[in-house]
């Protein structure tokens, strides 16, 4: 069979070339969008009297049947077809004959492919937002159950100050909330209709691009045909947001790996959500978290791939742009399952409250509270810091924790220390006290929970 573009060629395409240039094995994923775009285009062509109503009807009927064939797995995707556009058009010719060739009036594959990508990405962004929200809700639920669960908060991965576990979990929710906002903003720039730009210069046919946009649910029409066929910023933006999401998930995953280790022993992951070792019978591994962390590498790489593909391209369309699809699809295939499984994973995690609390009892986590105590009694904070530093040094020499010191021992370092220091050195009270806006105090954490719940239900 000769190519649909074969008129000026005197020879058949070499098979090697066909295989090298084909994108059908990955762009077939765009069939739904490609057909929806073609149907809208044909409706417009008929409305503008560029083709006859019966012609449009026959093309639309054929396209719908093809969609059905693909859905049912009855469609033969051929390497010879090159890409999804050609595959569908080839089949349309087989089904309805020469009238099929009117479909491509006032259109090029250059604007067609961007249309498909934009339609596809709009749908994917919506799905990813739903998955992000599901993970946020899963974290908020866990947080609600653990407002008064106390754990060490870390800086430099050294125990720093006691915090509410809920507060820690809500930090992740804030990260994901920003991701959602970024996606919503990016959506605005995906939501622009490129069809009608044709190869690059627009067309001589009296098309109505706004009508096509309306049919396909786009809120804007591309302003410049050259830009419309060569712009892939919307994919780069999406890939960069996805890289940030993947980085966030990877940080969360890293903590889950640490927390489930015997060294931390903060959580127990349900057996159904862990895997074993083929050689070490005792092992139970946090593979889900590890894979989420691992996948972030590809997702970040995909952003770089596309930036590098684009950076040297002259306007307008270049075949290099075909290389935008695999990084995009790969990122989507990494991000969606990661979000989905993490939301489930949190439900299957038991918090070892006692062990977490126990971990706060070593490491002088209340040293700041003691310094604050002295500062509230009138000592300058820098001086208070030095006094407590000396007390900590003394504790280390004696093998004691702050809470184990007698009043007399402490008074040797400052006469300002009195009986009421007991309160300053109470772990639970220390957390409860930190009710500055955004802090870890229980009341404040409850406020954060209520606020985020309201945001998530809107
Ligand atoms: N498969 C191509 C792509 O993904 C579609 C557009 C091809 N256009 C062309 N003139 N060869 O970008």
Short mmCIF file of C-alpha atoms and ligand atoms in Angstrom, two decimals:
data_model
loop_
_atom_site.label_atom_id
_atom_site.label_comp_id
_atom_site.label_asym_id
_atom_site.label_seq_id
_atom_site.Cartn_x
_atom_site.Cartn_y
_atom_site.Cartn_z
CA UNK A 1 0.00 0.00 0.00
CA UNK A 2 1.42 3.39 -0.84
CA UNK A 3 1.62 6.05 1.84
CA UNK A 4 -1.10 8.61 2.32
CA UNK A 5 1.63 11.18 1.70
CA UNK A 6 3.28 9.11 -1.09
CA UNK A 7 2.49 11.24 -4.18
CA UNK A 8 5.90 12.81 -4.66
CA UNK A 9 7.82 9.61 -3.92
CA UNK A 10 9.02 7.26 -6.63
CA UNK A 11 10.04 4.46 -4.29
CA UNK A 12 8.50 2.58 -1.37
CA UNK A 13 9.82 3.60 2.05
CA UNK A 14 12.55 1.31 3.33
CA UNK A 15 11.38 -0.96 6.10
CA UNK A 16 14.21 0.20 8.28
CA UNK A 17 13.04 3.79 7.90
CA UNK A 18 9.50 2.79 8.69
CA UNK A 19 10.57 1.16 11.89
CA UNK A 20 12.82 4.00 12.88
CA UNK A 21 10.27 6.73 12.30
CA UNK A 22 7.18 4.95 13.59
CA UNK A 23 5.55 6.21 16.76
CA UNK A 24 2.46 4.05 16.52
CA UNK A 25 3.58 1.68 19.30
CA UNK A 26 3.32 4.51 21.83
CA UNK A 27 1.06 7.15 20.29
CA UNK A 28 -1.77 4.64 19.87
CA UNK A 29 -2.57 5.60 23.44
CA UNK A 30 -3.96 8.85 21.95
CA UNK A 31 -6.60 7.19 19.78
CA UNK A 32 -9.58 8.53 21.73
CA UNK A 33 -8.32 12.09 21.55
CA UNK A 34 -7.36 11.73 17.90
CA UNK A 35 -10.85 10.55 16.98
CA UNK A 36 -12.58 13.18 19.11
CA UNK A 37 -10.45 15.86 17.42
CA UNK A 38 -11.25 14.51 13.95
CA UNK A 39 -14.97 14.41 14.65
CA UNK A 40 -14.97 18.03 15.84
CA UNK A 41 -12.90 19.04 12.82
CA UNK A 42 -15.28 17.34 10.40
CA UNK A 43 -18.33 18.91 12.05
CA UNK A 44 -16.71 22.29 11.59
CA UNK A 45 -15.81 21.58 7.95
CA UNK A 46 -19.45 20.74 7.21
CA UNK A 47 -20.77 23.73 9.13
CA UNK A 48 -18.47 25.99 7.11
CA UNK A 49 -19.63 24.27 3.91
CA UNK A 50 -16.08 23.13 3.17
CA UNK A 51 -17.37 19.58 2.84
CA UNK A 52 -20.91 18.28 2.28
CA UNK A 53 -23.10 17.20 5.22
CA UNK A 54 -23.35 13.61 3.88
CA UNK A 55 -19.59 13.43 3.61
CA UNK A 56 -19.22 14.57 7.20
CA UNK A 57 -21.81 12.06 8.35
CA UNK A 58 -20.09 9.19 6.63
CA UNK A 59 -16.68 10.18 8.05
CA UNK A 60 -18.06 10.55 11.57
CA UNK A 61 -19.81 7.19 11.40
CA UNK A 62 -16.59 5.56 10.19
CA UNK A 63 -14.54 7.19 12.93
CA UNK A 64 -16.94 6.02 15.61
CA UNK A 65 -16.76 2.48 14.31
CA UNK A 66 -12.98 2.65 14.34
CA UNK A 67 -13.01 3.83 17.94
CA UNK A 68 -15.13 0.83 18.78
CA UNK A 69 -12.75 -1.52 16.99
CA UNK A 70 -9.79 -0.12 18.91
CA UNK A 71 -11.63 -0.34 22.23
CA UNK A 72 -12.49 -3.96 21.56
CA UNK A 73 -8.92 -4.78 20.60
CA UNK A 74 -9.98 -5.58 17.03
CA UNK A 75 -7.83 -2.95 15.37
CA UNK A 76 -4.56 -3.81 13.67
CA UNK A 77 -1.91 -1.21 14.41
CA UNK A 78 0.70 -1.49 11.66
CA UNK A 79 4.25 -0.16 11.71
CA UNK A 80 3.58 0.88 8.11
CA UNK A 81 0.94 3.30 9.43
CA UNK A 82 3.68 5.33 11.10
CA UNK A 83 1.51 7.02 13.71
CA UNK A 84 -1.96 7.00 15.23
CA UNK A 85 -3.24 9.66 12.81
CA UNK A 86 -2.28 7.62 9.75
CA UNK A 87 -3.53 4.36 11.25
CA UNK A 88 -6.98 5.79 11.81
CA UNK A 89 -7.11 7.48 8.43
CA UNK A 90 -5.93 4.32 6.66
CA UNK A 91 -8.72 2.35 8.30
CA UNK A 92 -11.21 5.07 7.44
CA UNK A 93 -10.28 4.70 3.77
CA UNK A 94 -10.77 0.96 4.02
CA UNK A 95 -14.19 1.46 5.54
CA UNK A 96 -15.74 4.38 3.63
CA UNK A 97 -13.60 4.77 0.51
CA UNK A 98 -12.30 7.98 -1.09
CA UNK A 99 -14.52 10.33 0.90
CA UNK A 100 -12.20 9.55 3.82
CA UNK A 101 -9.60 11.77 2.25
CA UNK A 102 -11.72 14.85 2.94
CA UNK A 103 -11.06 14.48 6.66
CA UNK A 104 -7.61 15.97 6.38
CA UNK A 105 -8.80 19.17 4.68
CA UNK A 106 -7.40 22.29 6.34
CA UNK A 107 -5.39 20.23 8.79
CA UNK A 108 -1.89 18.88 9.21
CA UNK A 109 -0.50 16.22 11.49
CA UNK A 110 1.52 19.00 13.06
CA UNK A 111 -1.52 20.67 14.58
CA UNK A 112 -3.32 17.36 14.97
CA UNK A 113 -0.68 15.85 17.25
CA UNK A 114 -0.60 18.89 19.53
CA UNK A 115 -4.37 18.77 19.75
CA UNK A 116 -4.22 15.12 20.80
CA UNK A 117 -1.55 15.83 23.38
CA UNK A 118 -3.46 18.75 24.86
CA UNK A 119 -6.72 16.82 25.07
CA UNK A 120 -4.89 13.91 26.67
CA UNK A 121 -3.02 16.03 29.16
CA UNK A 122 -6.12 17.91 30.28
CA UNK A 123 -7.69 14.61 31.23
CA UNK A 124 -4.54 13.36 32.93
CA UNK A 125 -4.14 16.53 34.99
CA UNK A 126 -7.66 16.13 36.29
CA UNK A 127 -7.02 12.52 37.21
CA UNK A 128 -3.74 13.35 38.93
CA UNK A 129 -5.42 16.08 40.97
CA UNK A 130 -7.99 13.53 42.14
CA UNK A 131 -5.20 11.14 43.13
CA UNK A 132 -3.25 13.88 44.90
CA UNK A 133 -6.35 14.73 46.88
CA UNK A 134 -6.89 11.12 47.81
CA UNK A 135 -3.37 10.93 49.21
CA UNK A 136 -3.89 14.21 51.06
CA UNK A 137 -7.08 12.87 52.61
CA UNK A 138 -5.34 9.68 53.63
CA UNK A 139 -2.65 11.74 55.39
CA UNK A 140 -5.22 14.02 57.02
CA UNK A 141 -7.09 11.00 58.37
CA UNK A 142 -3.90 9.62 59.86
CA UNK A 143 -3.13 13.05 61.29
CA UNK A 144 -6.55 13.29 62.94
CA UNK A 145 -5.88 10.05 64.77
CA UNK A 146 -2.46 11.22 65.97
CA UNK A 147 -2.72 14.81 67.12
CA UNK A 148 -1.37 13.86 70.55
CA UNK A 149 1.09 11.24 69.36
CA UNK A 150 4.51 12.62 70.16
CA UNK A 151 7.63 11.97 68.13
CA UNK A 152 11.05 13.53 67.80
CA UNK A 153 11.20 16.27 65.20
CA UNK A 154 14.51 16.30 63.35
CA UNK A 155 16.90 18.78 61.88
CA UNK A 156 20.06 17.44 60.21
CA UNK A 157 18.47 14.04 60.95
CA UNK A 158 19.39 14.67 64.60
CA UNK A 159 16.66 14.69 67.22
CA UNK A 160 15.73 18.32 67.67
CA UNK A 161 12.41 19.02 69.40
CA UNK A 162 9.36 16.96 70.27
CA UNK A 163 6.48 17.39 67.82
CA UNK A 164 3.02 16.05 67.16
CA UNK A 165 3.04 13.26 64.55
CA UNK A 166 -0.03 14.91 63.00
CA UNK A 167 1.99 18.07 62.48
CA UNK A 168 4.66 16.10 60.62
CA UNK A 169 2.06 14.43 58.40
CA UNK A 170 0.39 17.76 57.67
CA UNK A 171 3.68 19.07 56.35
CA UNK A 172 3.32 16.55 53.52
CA UNK A 173 -0.23 17.67 52.93
CA UNK A 174 1.00 21.24 52.44
CA UNK A 175 3.56 20.04 49.89
CA UNK A 176 0.91 18.15 47.95
CA UNK A 177 -1.47 21.08 48.17
CA UNK A 178 1.08 23.25 46.39
CA UNK A 179 1.43 20.54 43.76
CA UNK A 180 -2.30 20.67 43.18
CA UNK A 181 -2.17 24.44 42.80
CA UNK A 182 0.68 24.17 40.31
CA UNK A 183 -1.26 21.63 38.26
CA UNK A 184 -4.34 23.84 38.20
CA UNK A 185 -2.26 26.73 36.98
CA UNK A 186 -0.55 24.62 34.33
CA UNK A 187 -3.96 23.40 33.14
CA UNK A 188 -4.75 26.93 31.93
CA UNK A 189 -1.88 26.75 29.47
CA UNK A 190 -2.77 23.23 28.35
CA UNK A 191 -6.32 24.33 27.69
CA UNK A 192 -5.57 26.08 24.38
CA UNK A 193 -6.85 24.73 21.07
CA UNK A 194 -4.15 24.40 18.37
CA UNK A 195 -6.11 22.85 15.48
CA UNK A 196 -6.41 25.01 12.40
CA UNK A 197 -2.78 26.09 12.60
CA UNK A 198 -2.30 23.44 9.91
CA UNK A 199 1.36 22.78 9.06
CA UNK A 200 2.49 26.11 10.52
CA UNK A 201 0.92 29.00 8.63
CA UNK A 202 -2.82 28.55 9.01
CA UNK A 203 -5.03 27.72 6.05
CA UNK A 204 -6.81 29.24 3.07
CA UNK A 205 -10.06 27.45 3.97
CA UNK A 206 -12.72 29.48 5.83
CA UNK A 207 -12.44 27.41 9.03
CA UNK A 208 -13.95 28.30 12.39
CA UNK A 209 -11.41 27.47 15.06
CA UNK A 210 -13.52 28.82 17.90
CA UNK A 211 -16.30 26.41 17.02
CA UNK A 212 -13.85 23.49 17.21
CA UNK A 213 -12.61 24.77 20.57
CA UNK A 214 -16.17 24.92 21.84
CA UNK A 215 -16.94 21.38 20.66
CA UNK A 216 -13.84 20.02 22.36
CA UNK A 217 -14.21 22.00 25.58
CA UNK A 218 -11.19 24.29 25.20
CA UNK A 219 -11.42 27.73 26.74
CA UNK A 220 -8.96 29.40 24.36
CA UNK A 221 -7.72 29.17 20.78
CA UNK A 222 -4.01 29.38 19.96
CA UNK A 223 -3.08 32.93 18.90
CA UNK A 224 -0.17 32.16 16.60
CA UNK A 225 -0.09 29.18 14.26
CA UNK A 226 3.71 28.94 14.25
CA UNK A 227 3.81 28.87 18.04
CA UNK A 228 0.87 26.45 18.21
CA UNK A 229 2.61 23.69 16.27
CA UNK A 230 6.03 24.11 17.84
CA UNK A 231 5.12 24.85 21.46
CA UNK A 232 5.69 22.06 23.95
CA UNK A 233 5.97 24.32 27.00
CA UNK A 234 2.75 22.88 28.33
CA UNK A 235 4.35 19.44 28.46
CA UNK A 236 7.55 20.76 29.99
CA UNK A 237 5.54 22.55 32.66
CA UNK A 238 3.64 19.40 33.41
CA UNK A 239 6.86 17.36 33.54
CA UNK A 240 8.41 19.87 35.88
CA UNK A 241 5.43 19.83 38.22
CA UNK A 242 5.52 16.05 38.07
CA UNK A 243 9.21 16.13 38.95
CA UNK A 244 8.34 18.19 42.02
CA UNK A 245 5.55 15.78 42.93
CA UNK A 246 7.92 12.83 42.50
CA UNK A 247 10.51 14.58 44.66
CA UNK A 248 7.88 15.11 47.37
CA UNK A 249 6.76 11.49 47.22
CA UNK A 250 10.36 10.37 47.30
CA UNK A 251 11.04 12.33 50.49
CA UNK A 252 7.98 10.80 52.07
CA UNK A 253 9.07 7.36 50.90
CA UNK A 254 12.52 7.86 52.35
CA UNK A 255 11.00 8.56 55.76
CA UNK A 256 8.82 5.48 55.51
CA UNK A 257 11.89 3.40 54.77
CA UNK A 258 13.72 4.92 57.73
CA UNK A 259 10.78 4.68 60.08
CA UNK A 260 10.16 1.03 59.31
CA UNK A 261 13.79 0.11 60.00
CA UNK A 262 14.74 -1.44 63.33
CA UNK A 263 16.93 1.59 63.96
CA UNK A 264 13.88 3.89 64.08
CA UNK A 265 11.10 1.37 64.67
CA UNK A 266 8.36 4.03 64.43
CA UNK A 267 5.95 2.19 62.14
CA UNK A 268 4.80 -1.25 61.14
CA UNK A 269 3.73 -1.71 57.53
CA UNK A 270 1.02 -4.33 57.06
CA UNK A 271 2.24 -7.63 55.58
CA UNK A 272 0.01 -7.15 52.54
CA UNK A 273 1.99 -4.02 51.71
CA UNK A 274 5.51 -5.41 52.10
CA UNK A 275 7.56 -8.03 50.33
CA UNK A 276 10.09 -10.60 51.48
CA UNK A 277 13.60 -11.63 50.53
CA UNK A 278 14.34 -14.74 48.47
CA UNK A 279 17.35 -15.58 50.61
CA UNK A 280 16.85 -14.07 54.07
CA UNK A 281 13.76 -15.65 55.64
CA UNK A 282 13.43 -12.99 58.34
CA UNK A 283 13.19 -10.03 55.95
CA UNK A 284 10.16 -7.83 55.45
CA UNK A 285 11.00 -4.99 53.12
CA UNK A 286 9.34 -1.61 52.47
CA UNK A 287 9.54 -2.08 48.68
CA UNK A 288 6.60 0.17 47.85
CA UNK A 289 8.30 3.13 49.42
CA UNK A 290 11.60 2.21 47.80
CA UNK A 291 10.03 1.99 44.34
CA UNK A 292 8.25 5.31 44.78
CA UNK A 293 11.60 6.81 45.73
CA UNK A 294 13.25 5.06 42.77
CA UNK A 295 10.69 6.16 40.21
CA UNK A 296 11.37 9.79 41.05
CA UNK A 297 14.67 9.38 39.21
CA UNK A 298 12.96 8.68 35.90
CA UNK A 299 10.40 11.40 36.40
CA UNK A 300 13.09 14.00 37.00
CA UNK A 301 15.03 12.59 34.03
CA UNK A 302 12.00 12.92 31.76
CA UNK A 303 11.85 16.65 32.38
CA UNK A 304 15.49 17.00 31.39
CA UNK A 305 14.99 14.81 28.30
CA UNK A 306 12.35 17.07 26.87
CA UNK A 307 14.14 20.30 27.74
CA UNK A 308 17.16 18.98 25.89
CA UNK A 309 15.11 17.83 22.89
CA UNK A 310 13.60 21.31 22.57
CA UNK A 311 16.43 23.64 23.31
CA UNK A 312 18.01 23.69 19.86
CA UNK A 313 14.94 23.43 17.66
CA UNK A 314 14.23 26.10 15.07
CA UNK A 315 10.58 27.04 14.52
CA UNK A 316 8.17 25.52 13.71
CA UNK A 317 7.47 21.76 13.71
CA UNK A 318 10.43 19.37 13.68
CA UNK A 319 10.21 15.62 13.83
CA UNK A 320 12.28 15.72 17.00
CA UNK A 321 9.04 16.74 18.68
CA UNK A 322 7.79 13.19 18.35
CA UNK A 323 10.21 12.48 21.21
CA UNK A 324 7.93 14.37 23.59
CA UNK A 325 5.57 11.45 24.02
CA UNK A 326 7.54 8.72 25.72
CA UNK A 327 8.85 10.96 28.54
CA UNK A 328 5.33 12.28 29.08
CA UNK A 329 3.71 8.85 29.12
CA UNK A 330 6.47 7.45 31.31
CA UNK A 331 6.04 10.23 33.83
CA UNK A 332 2.28 9.73 33.96
CA UNK A 333 2.78 6.00 34.37
CA UNK A 334 5.12 6.59 37.29
CA UNK A 335 3.20 9.35 39.07
CA UNK A 336 -0.31 7.94 39.03
CA UNK A 337 0.39 4.52 40.52
CA UNK A 338 2.76 6.08 43.07
CA UNK A 339 0.06 8.43 44.31
CA UNK A 340 -2.50 5.68 44.33
CA UNK A 341 -0.44 3.18 46.26
CA UNK A 342 0.85 5.69 48.81
CA UNK A 343 -2.72 6.65 49.69
CA UNK A 344 -3.37 2.96 50.38
CA UNK A 345 -0.07 2.45 52.12
CA UNK A 346 -0.81 5.04 54.79
CA UNK A 347 -4.00 3.17 55.68
CA UNK A 348 -1.86 0.06 56.15
CA UNK A 349 0.67 1.63 58.48
CA UNK A 350 0.48 1.17 62.23
CA UNK A 351 2.16 3.84 64.28
CA UNK A 352 4.24 2.49 67.14
CA UNK A 353 3.30 5.26 69.54
CA UNK A 354 5.29 3.94 72.48
CA UNK A 355 8.50 3.59 70.49
CA UNK A 356 8.03 7.00 68.97
CA UNK A 357 7.51 8.55 72.37
CA UNK A 358 10.46 6.63 73.77
CA UNK A 359 12.67 8.16 71.08
CA UNK A 360 11.87 11.63 72.37
CA UNK A 361 13.25 10.80 75.79
CA UNK A 362 16.86 10.63 74.69
CA UNK A 363 18.71 13.48 73.05
CA UNK A 364 17.87 16.51 75.20
CA UNK A 365 14.85 17.44 73.07
CA UNK A 366 13.67 19.89 75.70
CA UNK A 367 16.85 21.93 75.77
CA UNK A 368 15.16 24.73 73.83
CA UNK A 369 12.27 24.66 76.28
CA UNK A 370 14.68 25.05 79.17
CA UNK A 371 16.37 27.98 77.43
CA UNK A 372 12.94 29.55 76.75
CA UNK A 373 12.14 29.04 80.48
CA UNK A 374 15.24 30.98 81.49
CA UNK A 375 14.59 33.66 78.90
CA UNK A 376 11.06 34.11 80.22
CA UNK A 377 12.61 34.63 83.68
CA UNK A 378 14.55 37.56 82.30
CA UNK A 379 17.81 36.07 81.05
CA UNK A 380 18.85 37.14 77.52
CA UNK A 381 18.21 34.25 75.11
CA UNK A 382 21.85 33.98 74.04
CA UNK A 383 22.87 33.67 77.71
CA UNK A 384 20.08 31.21 78.41
CA UNK A 385 21.31 29.16 75.44
CA UNK A 386 24.83 29.05 76.93
CA UNK A 387 23.58 28.02 80.39
CA UNK A 388 21.53 25.16 78.94
CA UNK A 389 24.48 24.14 76.78
CA UNK A 390 26.51 23.76 79.96
CA UNK A 391 23.72 21.75 81.59
CA UNK A 392 23.61 19.43 78.56
CA UNK A 393 27.36 18.98 78.76
CA UNK A 394 27.01 18.08 82.44
CA UNK A 395 24.24 15.59 81.61
CA UNK A 396 26.41 13.92 79.01
CA UNK A 397 29.24 13.54 81.50
CA UNK A 398 26.85 12.10 84.08
CA UNK A 399 24.97 9.90 81.60
CA UNK A 400 21.69 11.62 82.50
CA UNK A 401 18.81 13.24 80.64
CA UNK A 402 17.56 16.75 81.53
CA UNK A 403 14.48 15.32 83.21
CA UNK A 404 16.63 13.24 85.57
CA UNK A 405 18.48 16.20 87.07
CA UNK A 406 17.57 17.28 90.56
CA UNK A 407 16.60 20.87 91.22
CA UNK A 408 19.86 21.44 93.13
CA UNK A 409 21.95 20.12 90.26
CA UNK A 410 20.24 22.55 87.88
CA UNK A 411 20.45 25.48 90.24
CA UNK A 412 24.22 25.15 90.20
CA UNK A 413 24.01 26.49 86.63
CA UNK A 414 21.45 29.23 87.25
CA UNK A 415 19.71 30.54 90.34
CA UNK A 416 16.74 31.43 88.12
CA UNK A 417 15.78 27.75 87.94
CA UNK A 418 12.99 26.97 90.39
CA UNK A 419 10.47 24.27 91.20
CA UNK A 420 8.30 25.26 88.25
CA UNK A 421 11.02 24.02 85.83
CA UNK A 422 9.28 20.62 86.03
CA UNK A 423 6.62 22.02 83.76
CA UNK A 424 9.13 23.20 81.21
CA UNK A 425 10.61 19.72 81.14
CA UNK A 426 7.34 17.88 80.55
CA UNK A 427 7.41 16.47 77.00
CA UNK A 428 3.72 16.49 76.34
CA UNK A 429 3.27 19.98 77.75
CA UNK A 430 6.24 21.13 75.71
CA UNK A 431 4.48 20.11 72.52
CA UNK A 432 1.09 21.40 73.65
CA UNK A 433 2.59 24.83 74.41
CA UNK A 434 3.78 25.52 70.85
CA UNK A 435 0.59 27.11 69.70
CA UNK A 436 2.13 29.83 67.56
CA UNK A 437 0.37 29.94 64.17
CA UNK A 438 1.56 26.94 62.15
CA UNK A 439 3.26 25.39 65.20
CA UNK A 440 3.06 21.89 66.64
CA UNK A 441 0.79 22.64 69.65
CA UNK A 442 -2.22 20.33 69.76
CA UNK A 443 -4.77 23.14 69.43
CA UNK A 444 -2.85 24.62 66.55
CA UNK A 445 -2.56 21.26 64.80
CA UNK A 446 -6.31 20.81 65.15
CA UNK A 447 -6.81 24.19 63.51
CA UNK A 448 -4.55 23.11 60.63
CA UNK A 449 -6.55 19.91 60.21
CA UNK A 450 -9.87 21.77 60.09
CA UNK A 451 -8.55 24.25 57.57
CA UNK A 452 -7.11 21.68 55.20
CA UNK A 453 -10.25 19.54 55.48
CA UNK A 454 -12.34 22.53 54.44
CA UNK A 455 -9.99 23.17 51.53
CA UNK A 456 -10.11 19.56 50.41
CA UNK A 457 -13.88 19.42 50.49
CA UNK A 458 -14.29 22.48 48.26
N1 LIG B 1 4.14 11.42 14.93
C1 LIG B 1 4.34 12.83 14.81
C2 LIG B 1 4.65 13.45 16.17
O1 LIG B 1 4.50 12.79 17.13
C3 LIG B 1 3.11 13.45 14.28
C4 LIG B 1 3.35 14.64 13.41
C5 LIG B 1 4.14 14.26 12.25
N2 LIG B 1 4.21 15.27 11.28
C6 LIG B 1 4.96 15.15 10.20
N3 LIG B 1 4.91 16.07 9.33
N4 LIG B 1 5.73 14.10 10.03
O2 LIG B 1 5.08 14.57 16.29
#
